[in-house]
Tab-separated table of C-alpha atoms in Angstrom:
chain	number	residue	atom	x	y	z
V	1	UNK	CA	89.013	115.338	110.828
V	2	UNK	CA	85.411	115.555	109.662
V	3	UNK	CA	84.330	119.016	108.610
V	4	UNK	CA	81.508	120.581	110.482
V	5	UNK	CA	78.960	121.700	107.925
V	6	UNK	CA	76.878	124.671	108.927
V	7	UNK	CA	75.391	125.434	105.549
V	8	UNK	CA	72.572	122.976	104.898
V	9	UNK	CA	72.514	123.880	101.170
V	10	UNK	CA	75.978	122.445	100.853
V	11	UNK	CA	75.384	119.354	102.903
V	12	UNK	CA	75.619	116.321	100.581
V	13	UNK	CA	73.113	114.464	102.767
V	14	UNK	CA	70.560	117.232	102.153
V	15	UNK	CA	71.388	117.406	98.467
V	16	UNK	CA	70.750	113.687	98.225
V	17	UNK	CA	68.488	112.712	101.095
V	18	UNK	CA	68.796	108.947	100.525
V	19	UNK	CA	72.561	109.269	101.003
V	20	UNK	CA	73.137	106.742	98.276
V	21	UNK	CA	75.588	108.375	95.892
V	22	UNK	CA	76.686	105.617	93.435
V	23	UNK	CA	80.304	104.607	93.990
V	24	UNK	CA	81.192	105.358	90.381
V	25	UNK	CA	79.936	108.919	90.772
V	26	UNK	CA	82.200	109.337	93.808
V	27	UNK	CA	85.109	107.932	91.862
V	28	UNK	CA	84.395	110.474	89.101
V	29	UNK	CA	84.465	113.189	91.765
V	30	UNK	CA	88.129	112.252	92.375
V	31	UNK	CA	88.814	112.367	88.621
V	32	UNK	CA	87.077	115.767	88.281
V	33	UNK	CA	89.231	116.976	91.179
V	34	UNK	CA	92.436	115.810	89.457
V	35	UNK	CA	91.428	117.527	86.193
V	36	UNK	CA	90.546	120.735	88.066
V	37	UNK	CA	93.940	120.622	89.820
V	38	UNK	CA	95.586	120.275	86.390
V	39	UNK	CA	93.470	123.111	84.962
V	40	UNK	CA	94.525	125.445	87.813
V	41	UNK	CA	98.163	124.392	87.403
V	42	UNK	CA	97.871	125.281	83.704
V	43	UNK	CA	96.466	128.731	84.504
V	44	UNK	CA	92.720	128.200	83.913
V	45	UNK	CA	90.345	130.059	86.249
V	46	UNK	CA	87.029	128.687	84.955
V	47	UNK	CA	85.658	125.640	83.159
V	48	UNK	CA	82.205	124.217	82.278
V	49	UNK	CA	80.383	120.920	82.226
V	50	UNK	CA	81.125	120.345	78.542
V	51	UNK	CA	84.904	120.833	78.983
V	52	UNK	CA	85.051	118.799	82.224
V	53	UNK	CA	83.027	116.088	80.474
V	54	UNK	CA	85.423	116.027	77.539
V	55	UNK	CA	88.396	115.603	79.875
V	56	UNK	CA	86.698	112.566	81.424
V	57	UNK	CA	84.941	111.194	78.361
V	58	UNK	CA	81.407	111.705	79.665
V	59	UNK	CA	78.615	113.958	78.402
V	60	UNK	CA	78.030	117.445	79.807
V	61	UNK	CA	74.657	116.146	81.050
V	62	UNK	CA	76.426	113.369	82.992
V	63	UNK	CA	78.740	115.949	84.616
V	64	UNK	CA	75.743	118.038	85.714
V	65	UNK	CA	73.944	114.930	86.955
V	66	UNK	CA	77.059	113.818	88.913
V	67	UNK	CA	77.507	117.201	90.543
V	68	UNK	CA	73.814	117.499	91.399
V	69	UNK	CA	74.318	114.661	93.870
V	70	UNK	CA	76.492	116.959	95.948
V	71	UNK	CA	74.888	120.379	95.672
V	72	UNK	CA	74.586	123.351	93.318
V	73	UNK	CA	77.789	124.637	91.669
V	74	UNK	CA	78.573	127.069	88.869
V	75	UNK	CA	77.444	130.467	87.755
V	76	UNK	CA	75.271	131.469	84.753
V	77	UNK	CA	77.432	132.810	81.965
V	78	UNK	CA	80.677	131.855	83.725
V	79	UNK	CA	80.510	128.125	84.344
V	80	UNK	CA	82.492	126.666	87.235
V	81	UNK	CA	85.293	128.515	89.040
V	82	UNK	CA	88.076	125.878	89.179
V	83	UNK	CA	89.585	126.836	92.533
V	84	UNK	CA	86.152	127.011	94.139
V	85	UNK	CA	85.231	123.539	92.862
V	86	UNK	CA	88.541	122.132	94.131
V	87	UNK	CA	87.736	123.420	97.652
V	88	UNK	CA	84.161	122.070	97.440
V	89	UNK	CA	85.177	118.648	96.092
V	90	UNK	CA	87.876	118.262	98.725
V	91	UNK	CA	85.340	119.143	101.406
V	92	UNK	CA	82.883	116.579	99.939
V	93	UNK	CA	85.578	113.902	99.643
V	94	UNK	CA	86.643	114.694	103.215
V	95	UNK	CA	90.212	115.666	102.328
V	96	UNK	CA	90.130	119.379	103.276
V	97	UNK	CA	92.054	118.393	106.396
V	98	UNK	CA	94.910	115.855	106.182
V	99	UNK	CA	94.219	112.293	107.285
V	100	UNK	CA	96.613	110.195	109.296
V	101	UNK	CA	96.738	106.622	107.925
V	102	UNK	CA	97.869	103.451	109.696
V	103	UNK	CA	99.948	101.029	107.620
V	104	UNK	CA	99.211	97.452	108.658
V	105	UNK	CA	101.957	95.099	107.541
V	106	UNK	CA	105.594	96.048	106.837
V	107	UNK	CA	106.405	93.369	104.285
V	108	UNK	CA	107.219	94.166	100.656
V	109	UNK	CA	103.904	95.913	99.916
V	110	UNK	CA	103.960	97.869	103.159
V	111	UNK	CA	107.464	99.151	102.513
V	112	UNK	CA	106.537	100.055	98.952
V	113	UNK	CA	103.512	102.007	100.194
V	114	UNK	CA	105.682	103.793	102.785
V	115	UNK	CA	107.899	105.047	99.949
V	116	UNK	CA	104.983	105.981	97.696
V	117	UNK	CA	105.200	109.751	97.003
V	118	UNK	CA	101.634	110.254	95.703
V	119	UNK	CA	99.719	110.323	98.975
V	120	UNK	CA	100.937	113.495	100.662
V	121	UNK	CA	99.909	115.900	97.877
V	122	UNK	CA	96.286	114.729	98.177
V	123	UNK	CA	96.116	114.989	101.943
V	124	UNK	CA	97.183	111.553	103.253
V	125	UNK	CA	100.070	110.852	105.592
V	126	UNK	CA	101.092	107.448	106.910
V	127	UNK	CA	101.451	108.259	110.606
V	128	UNK	CA	102.209	104.833	112.073
V	129	UNK	CA	103.146	101.364	110.873
V	130	UNK	CA	102.377	98.012	112.505
V	131	UNK	CA	103.725	94.523	112.117
V	132	UNK	CA	103.993	91.244	114.038
V	133	UNK	CA	107.702	90.733	113.289
V	134	UNK	CA	109.703	91.223	116.513
V	135	UNK	CA	112.770	92.195	114.402
V	136	UNK	CA	110.884	95.162	112.935
V	137	UNK	CA	109.006	96.375	115.998
V	138	UNK	CA	110.637	99.499	117.491
V	139	UNK	CA	112.562	100.293	114.301
V	140	UNK	CA	112.035	103.457	112.242
V	141	UNK	CA	111.548	102.913	108.518
V	142	UNK	CA	111.384	105.912	106.167
V	143	UNK	CA	110.902	108.099	109.240
V	144	UNK	CA	107.893	106.055	110.488
V	145	UNK	CA	107.982	104.105	113.760
V	146	UNK	CA	107.001	100.444	113.517
V	147	UNK	CA	104.739	99.325	116.353
V	148	UNK	CA	103.624	95.875	117.396
V	149	UNK	CA	100.265	94.853	115.888
V	150	UNK	CA	99.259	94.283	119.529
V	151	UNK	CA	99.638	98.006	120.110
V	152	UNK	CA	96.847	98.893	117.640
V	153	UNK	CA	94.172	99.401	120.356
V	154	UNK	CA	96.446	101.925	122.124
V	155	UNK	CA	98.029	103.725	119.159
V	156	UNK	CA	94.956	104.174	116.935
V	157	UNK	CA	92.972	106.229	119.499
V	158	UNK	CA	96.125	107.972	120.756
V	159	UNK	CA	97.134	109.147	117.276
V	160	UNK	CA	93.451	109.725	116.285
V	161	UNK	CA	93.864	107.509	113.223
V	162	UNK	CA	90.661	106.647	111.307
V	163	UNK	CA	92.033	105.077	108.091
V	164	UNK	CA	94.248	102.041	107.565
V	165	UNK	CA	95.880	100.265	104.643
V	166	UNK	CA	95.975	96.499	104.863
V	167	UNK	CA	99.270	95.257	103.450
V	168	UNK	CA	99.518	91.843	105.144
V	169	UNK	CA	99.412	88.439	103.352
V	170	UNK	CA	95.910	87.456	102.247
V	171	UNK	CA	95.664	84.713	104.879
V	172	UNK	CA	96.105	87.269	107.681
V	173	UNK	CA	93.950	90.036	106.131
V	174	UNK	CA	90.660	89.221	107.911
V	175	UNK	CA	92.272	88.883	111.329
V	176	UNK	CA	94.177	92.156	110.949
V	177	UNK	CA	91.021	93.882	109.688
V	178	UNK	CA	89.142	92.655	112.769
V	179	UNK	CA	91.878	94.024	115.041
V	180	UNK	CA	91.818	97.363	113.193
V	181	UNK	CA	88.056	97.636	113.578
V	182	UNK	CA	88.228	96.841	117.302
V	183	UNK	CA	90.850	99.578	117.673
V	184	UNK	CA	88.557	102.207	116.159
V	185	UNK	CA	89.560	102.274	112.481
V	186	UNK	CA	86.627	103.500	110.360
V	187	UNK	CA	87.975	102.898	106.825
V	188	UNK	CA	90.175	100.172	105.331
V	189	UNK	CA	92.037	100.197	102.008
V	190	UNK	CA	92.498	96.580	101.018
V	191	UNK	CA	95.180	95.536	98.502
V	192	UNK	CA	94.468	91.815	98.717
V	193	UNK	CA	92.317	90.526	95.840
V	194	UNK	CA	89.797	89.090	98.294
V	195	UNK	CA	86.732	90.287	100.168
V	196	UNK	CA	87.023	91.173	103.837
V	197	UNK	CA	83.926	90.959	106.033
V	198	UNK	CA	83.407	94.131	108.067
V	199	UNK	CA	80.694	95.542	110.340
V	200	UNK	CA	78.327	98.056	108.721
V	201	UNK	CA	79.910	101.080	110.380
V	202	UNK	CA	83.315	100.401	108.782
V	203	UNK	CA	83.992	101.306	105.156
V	204	UNK	CA	86.365	99.627	102.786
V	205	UNK	CA	87.854	100.122	99.331
V	206	UNK	CA	89.526	97.277	97.448
V	207	UNK	CA	92.123	97.795	94.739
V	208	UNK	CA	91.931	95.762	91.506
V	209	UNK	CA	95.300	96.095	89.785
V	210	UNK	CA	94.167	93.846	86.921
V	211	UNK	CA	91.886	96.675	85.690
V	212	UNK	CA	94.953	98.838	85.108
V	213	UNK	CA	96.575	96.056	83.082
V	214	UNK	CA	93.380	95.676	81.047
V	215	UNK	CA	93.511	99.396	80.201
V	216	UNK	CA	97.095	98.962	79.087
V	217	UNK	CA	96.201	95.877	77.036
V	218	UNK	CA	93.453	97.862	75.278
V	219	UNK	CA	95.832	100.758	74.490
V	220	UNK	CA	98.404	98.389	73.029
V	221	UNK	CA	96.021	96.302	70.879
V	222	UNK	CA	94.174	99.409	69.694
V	223	UNK	CA	97.439	100.999	68.645
V	224	UNK	CA	98.359	97.708	66.944
V	225	UNK	CA	95.045	97.676	65.020
V	226	UNK	CA	95.572	101.244	63.844
V	227	UNK	CA	99.122	100.807	62.515
B	1	UNK	CA	98.481	88.077	70.961
B	2	UNK	CA	96.322	90.447	68.935
B	3	UNK	CA	93.059	88.934	67.667
B	4	UNK	CA	92.484	88.965	63.980
B	5	UNK	CA	89.130	90.584	63.401
B	6	UNK	CA	87.272	89.379	60.322
B	7	UNK	CA	83.930	90.951	61.082
B	8	UNK	CA	84.188	94.674	60.201
B	9	UNK	CA	80.959	95.449	62.097
B	10	UNK	CA	82.676	94.400	65.284
B	11	UNK	CA	85.966	96.150	64.631
B	12	UNK	CA	86.351	98.978	67.134
B	13	UNK	CA	88.288	101.014	64.611
B	14	UNK	CA	85.378	100.865	62.195
B	15	UNK	CA	82.823	101.492	64.918
B	16	UNK	CA	84.737	104.604	65.862
B	17	UNK	CA	86.713	105.701	62.813
B	18	UNK	CA	88.724	108.384	64.649
B	19	UNK	CA	90.041	105.658	66.981
B	20	UNK	CA	89.717	108.045	69.886
B	21	UNK	CA	87.735	106.202	72.513
B	22	UNK	CA	87.898	108.330	75.685
B	23	UNK	CA	90.043	106.710	78.364
B	24	UNK	CA	87.224	106.831	80.885
B	25	UNK	CA	84.962	104.889	78.496
B	26	UNK	CA	87.651	102.182	78.228
B	27	UNK	CA	87.980	102.094	82.014
B	28	UNK	CA	84.201	101.655	82.283
B	29	UNK	CA	84.507	98.733	79.839
B	30	UNK	CA	86.691	97.007	82.455
B	31	UNK	CA	84.079	97.792	85.110
B	32	UNK	CA	81.225	96.490	82.905
B	33	UNK	CA	83.308	93.349	82.349
B	34	UNK	CA	83.731	92.798	86.135
B	35	UNK	CA	79.993	93.280	86.712
B	36	UNK	CA	79.145	90.859	83.885
B	37	UNK	CA	81.561	88.289	85.390
B	38	UNK	CA	79.783	88.699	88.739
B	39	UNK	CA	76.362	88.414	87.064
B	40	UNK	CA	77.370	85.163	85.365
B	41	UNK	CA	78.844	83.857	88.630
B	42	UNK	CA	75.509	84.633	90.297
B	43	UNK	CA	73.560	82.725	87.643
B	44	UNK	CA	72.297	85.574	85.410
B	45	UNK	CA	72.146	84.877	81.682
B	46	UNK	CA	70.990	88.296	80.426
B	47	UNK	CA	71.045	91.920	81.528
B	48	UNK	CA	70.214	95.304	79.994
B	49	UNK	CA	71.567	98.846	79.814
B	50	UNK	CA	69.449	100.034	82.717
B	51	UNK	CA	70.643	97.264	85.037
B	52	UNK	CA	74.303	97.576	83.961
B	53	UNK	CA	74.020	101.321	84.414
B	54	UNK	CA	72.652	100.891	87.948
B	55	UNK	CA	75.555	98.649	88.859
B	56	UNK	CA	77.991	101.304	87.728
B	57	UNK	CA	76.036	104.398	88.714
B	58	UNK	CA	75.571	105.750	85.201
B	59	UNK	CA	72.427	106.251	83.117
B	60	UNK	CA	71.145	103.587	80.676
B	61	UNK	CA	71.786	106.118	77.923
B	62	UNK	CA	75.445	106.412	79.021
B	63	UNK	CA	75.823	102.592	78.900
B	64	UNK	CA	74.437	102.510	75.337
B	65	UNK	CA	76.661	105.441	74.306
B	66	UNK	CA	79.725	103.715	75.832
B	67	UNK	CA	79.036	100.419	74.091
B	68	UNK	CA	78.378	102.180	70.750
B	69	UNK	CA	82.050	103.081	70.632
B	70	UNK	CA	82.869	99.407	70.190
B	71	UNK	CA	80.062	98.011	68.032
B	72	UNK	CA	76.481	96.823	68.199
B	73	UNK	CA	75.469	94.524	71.080
B	74	UNK	CA	72.210	93.222	72.490
B	75	UNK	CA	68.943	91.819	71.168
B	76	UNK	CA	65.484	93.445	71.030
B	77	UNK	CA	63.293	92.120	73.831
B	78	UNK	CA	66.203	90.240	75.468
B	79	UNK	CA	68.857	92.829	76.237
B	80	UNK	CA	72.444	91.686	76.494
B	81	UNK	CA	73.572	88.068	76.819
B	82	UNK	CA	76.121	88.266	79.702
B	83	UNK	CA	78.478	85.527	78.488
B	84	UNK	CA	78.472	86.915	74.955
B	85	UNK	CA	79.304	90.420	76.219
B	86	UNK	CA	82.142	88.999	78.373
B	87	UNK	CA	83.688	87.363	75.277
B	88	UNK	CA	83.252	90.576	73.258
B	89	UNK	CA	84.637	92.875	75.918
B	90	UNK	CA	87.655	90.655	76.490
B	91	UNK	CA	88.262	90.660	72.744
B	92	UNK	CA	87.984	94.484	72.676
B	93	UNK	CA	90.256	94.894	75.720
B	94	UNK	CA	92.721	92.490	74.132
B	95	UNK	CA	92.587	89.932	76.955
B	96	UNK	CA	91.037	86.965	75.105
B	97	UNK	CA	94.512	85.476	75.003
B	98	UNK	CA	96.768	85.640	78.079
B	99	UNK	CA	99.511	88.272	78.150
B	100	UNK	CA	103.011	87.658	79.419
B	101	UNK	CA	104.199	90.587	81.488
B	102	UNK	CA	107.767	91.632	82.376
B	103	UNK	CA	108.335	92.849	85.907
B	104	UNK	CA	111.030	95.533	85.979
B	105	UNK	CA	112.497	95.914	89.462
B	106	UNK	CA	112.547	93.315	92.209
B	107	UNK	CA	112.511	95.628	95.204
B	108	UNK	CA	109.620	95.789	97.675
B	109	UNK	CA	106.999	96.766	95.102
B	110	UNK	CA	108.213	94.187	92.578
B	111	UNK	CA	108.056	91.377	95.101
B	112	UNK	CA	104.611	92.501	96.210
B	113	UNK	CA	103.396	92.469	92.575
B	114	UNK	CA	104.893	89.009	92.046
B	115	UNK	CA	102.757	87.738	94.950
B	116	UNK	CA	99.616	89.563	93.805
B	117	UNK	CA	96.911	86.968	93.094
B	118	UNK	CA	94.539	89.191	91.104
B	119	UNK	CA	96.314	89.175	87.714
B	120	UNK	CA	95.997	85.571	86.562
B	121	UNK	CA	92.203	85.420	86.645
B	122	UNK	CA	91.991	88.324	84.201
B	123	UNK	CA	94.565	86.988	81.726
B	124	UNK	CA	97.915	88.379	82.887
B	125	UNK	CA	100.944	86.370	83.902
B	126	UNK	CA	104.302	87.744	85.048
B	127	UNK	CA	106.629	85.723	82.864
B	128	UNK	CA	109.998	87.227	83.702
B	129	UNK	CA	111.524	89.566	86.244
B	130	UNK	CA	114.482	91.890	85.842
B	131	UNK	CA	116.735	93.762	88.281
B	132	UNK	CA	120.229	95.313	88.420
B	133	UNK	CA	121.130	93.710	91.762
B	134	UNK	CA	123.836	91.051	91.193
B	135	UNK	CA	122.690	89.219	94.333
B	136	UNK	CA	119.215	88.659	92.832
B	137	UNK	CA	120.108	87.888	89.245
B	138	UNK	CA	119.819	84.168	88.512
B	139	UNK	CA	117.619	83.525	91.532
B	140	UNK	CA	114.054	82.225	91.288
B	141	UNK	CA	111.481	84.168	93.312
B	142	UNK	CA	107.869	82.917	93.547
B	143	UNK	CA	108.687	80.606	90.632
B	144	UNK	CA	109.893	83.418	88.408
B	145	UNK	CA	113.491	83.705	87.201
B	146	UNK	CA	115.213	87.020	87.847
B	147	UNK	CA	117.272	88.205	84.896
B	148	UNK	CA	119.792	91.047	84.615
B	149	UNK	CA	118.237	94.279	83.385
B	150	UNK	CA	120.952	94.109	80.713
B	151	UNK	CA	119.245	90.959	79.366
B	152	UNK	CA	116.040	92.845	78.487
B	153	UNK	CA	116.874	93.175	74.753
B	154	UNK	CA	117.360	89.391	74.546
B	155	UNK	CA	114.615	88.125	76.844
B	156	UNK	CA	111.745	90.405	75.746
B	157	UNK	CA	111.753	89.245	72.064
B	158	UNK	CA	112.611	85.656	73.067
B	159	UNK	CA	109.653	85.400	75.435
B	160	UNK	CA	107.430	87.515	73.117
B	161	UNK	CA	106.638	89.903	75.971
B	162	UNK	CA	104.758	93.095	75.059
B	163	UNK	CA	103.765	94.525	78.473
B	164	UNK	CA	105.906	95.554	81.430
B	165	UNK	CA	105.350	96.854	84.938
B	166	UNK	CA	107.837	99.439	86.171
B	167	UNK	CA	108.552	98.835	89.837
B	168	UNK	CA	111.922	100.569	90.151
B	169	UNK	CA	112.638	103.691	92.287
B	170	UNK	CA	111.319	106.908	90.710
B	171	UNK	CA	114.852	108.140	89.905
B	172	UNK	CA	115.472	105.080	87.742
B	173	UNK	CA	112.043	104.879	86.126
B	174	UNK	CA	112.785	106.858	82.930
B	175	UNK	CA	116.010	105.000	82.207
B	176	UNK	CA	114.342	101.587	82.704
B	177	UNK	CA	111.408	102.664	80.575
B	178	UNK	CA	113.818	103.625	77.779
B	179	UNK	CA	115.528	100.210	77.995
B	180	UNK	CA	112.135	98.467	77.932
B	181	UNK	CA	111.060	100.427	74.835
B	182	UNK	CA	114.330	99.634	73.051
B	183	UNK	CA	113.740	95.961	73.823
B	184	UNK	CA	110.370	95.956	72.130
B	185	UNK	CA	107.930	96.564	75.009
B	186	UNK	CA	104.713	98.159	73.708
B	187	UNK	CA	102.918	98.967	76.958
B	188	UNK	CA	104.124	100.099	80.393
B	189	UNK	CA	102.274	100.077	83.703
B	190	UNK	CA	103.848	102.785	85.849
B	191	UNK	CA	103.453	102.771	89.642
B	192	UNK	CA	105.657	105.817	90.246
B	193	UNK	CA	103.635	109.007	90.797
B	194	UNK	CA	105.530	110.742	88.004
B	195	UNK	CA	105.220	111.089	84.229
B	196	UNK	CA	107.481	109.045	81.985
B	197	UNK	CA	108.277	110.295	78.513
B	198	UNK	CA	107.666	107.638	75.846
B	199	UNK	CA	107.645	107.496	72.048
B	200	UNK	CA	104.201	107.627	70.379
B	201	UNK	CA	104.102	103.892	69.568
B	202	UNK	CA	104.396	102.893	73.254
B	203	UNK	CA	101.379	103.076	75.549
B	204	UNK	CA	101.424	103.654	79.261
B	205	UNK	CA	99.032	103.582	82.205
B	206	UNK	CA	99.861	105.266	85.506
B	207	UNK	CA	98.410	104.260	88.858
B	208	UNK	CA	97.179	106.918	91.301
B	209	UNK	CA	96.744	105.235	94.680
B	210	UNK	CA	95.647	108.530	96.276
B	211	UNK	CA	92.328	108.252	94.387
B	212	UNK	CA	91.541	105.053	96.224
B	213	UNK	CA	92.246	106.724	99.581
B	214	UNK	CA	89.980	109.643	98.564
B	215	UNK	CA	87.173	107.155	97.910
B	216	UNK	CA	87.714	105.678	101.347
B	217	UNK	CA	87.788	109.131	102.916
B	218	UNK	CA	84.444	109.940	101.286
B	219	UNK	CA	82.851	106.716	102.493
B	220	UNK	CA	84.012	107.356	106.048
B	221	UNK	CA	82.954	111.026	106.288
B	222	UNK	CA	79.622	110.301	104.573
B	223	UNK	CA	78.905	107.530	107.037
B	224	UNK	CA	79.940	109.906	109.841
B	225	UNK	CA	77.547	112.577	108.562
B	226	UNK	CA	74.681	110.117	108.422
B	227	UNK	CA	75.059	108.724	111.969
């Protein structure tokens, strides 16, 4: 799953020896990647830091500073080659190869995530689902087999799964996270608006849906102020 | 719902006459707000552009540039007063007063959103739910009454709802969006990984869950490269 990197120039750890890329810079890397994918779709072969910056609402200097965390990109007089940056950014983000993802919890959120169509195109595939409900265990939902949560320690290594999405009720989130970690999961996506305590070697990302509503609120009131 | 702004210095439209604040700047405003809320919770009374920038992984200059879109903040020799910025940012984002939100679709995603605990603390309350399923209509789920989708044109003005979350299957999303717009909804949060066509006076925000998985992927591979 993890790319072997033979070229030390391109190794993000070498480009940034402290290893501490700010989270917001990494999140902009995803946004740059989406814009580059759109540019390629629209027939563009090259772009530059000014244009990329405009698409994201940051300065050209910020784009160059962001990219400098990860290595040297771009060509004098040409700028960036879109397709090349896409390949590089996917390599940096770790999505050059598809990831199998475990879905923990087959309640309403779990079933909604199973039906979500936006994962596959970016290199993520839910490869197994887990629940504690005896009625669900053994069933196949949306083509995915539901296993017992007790089977995590067997299935996670067997299917070489490294990432999991926690879609259980908040009260059960910490216990399920602990089980996932013990089974070998290295990264957890947490939808519960609460903090989960994890050992240092396990990474997590929490989702704050209220931020999206704030963005919508701003758009609506700003439009209201203008008209 | 929309604040009356008597102080022209603080009016975002005046601060930025074109009205075109880049979306990414607005999204950073939400992130600044979260960090300020954490700072206040941790007992901090003031902060500055360098510190706020560090928390978000942007330069102090970028923080000042971002804030300049919305007005003049801060005091010489003091920096920013956290509580004051929180009040200002909420006013700018339009969340000083709570919003009622319509939930369109009571399937798995809709029910998961109804149980989501992260909205209320930021000023959003699901005030009515709608579905086409006759079995659901009239029921009360998580304390929220489920109305017929056909009742949108009556309930939306009656309850003075301006925002809606679309949680219907992708094939029905455009039709439901059209009904919401006709009923007077001004802003739509769209969870389907597809574009909805809307008239100019209606705002929308789409959610890309794959970006969150990319961030997790990066954290996991980066940790793997370091150890």
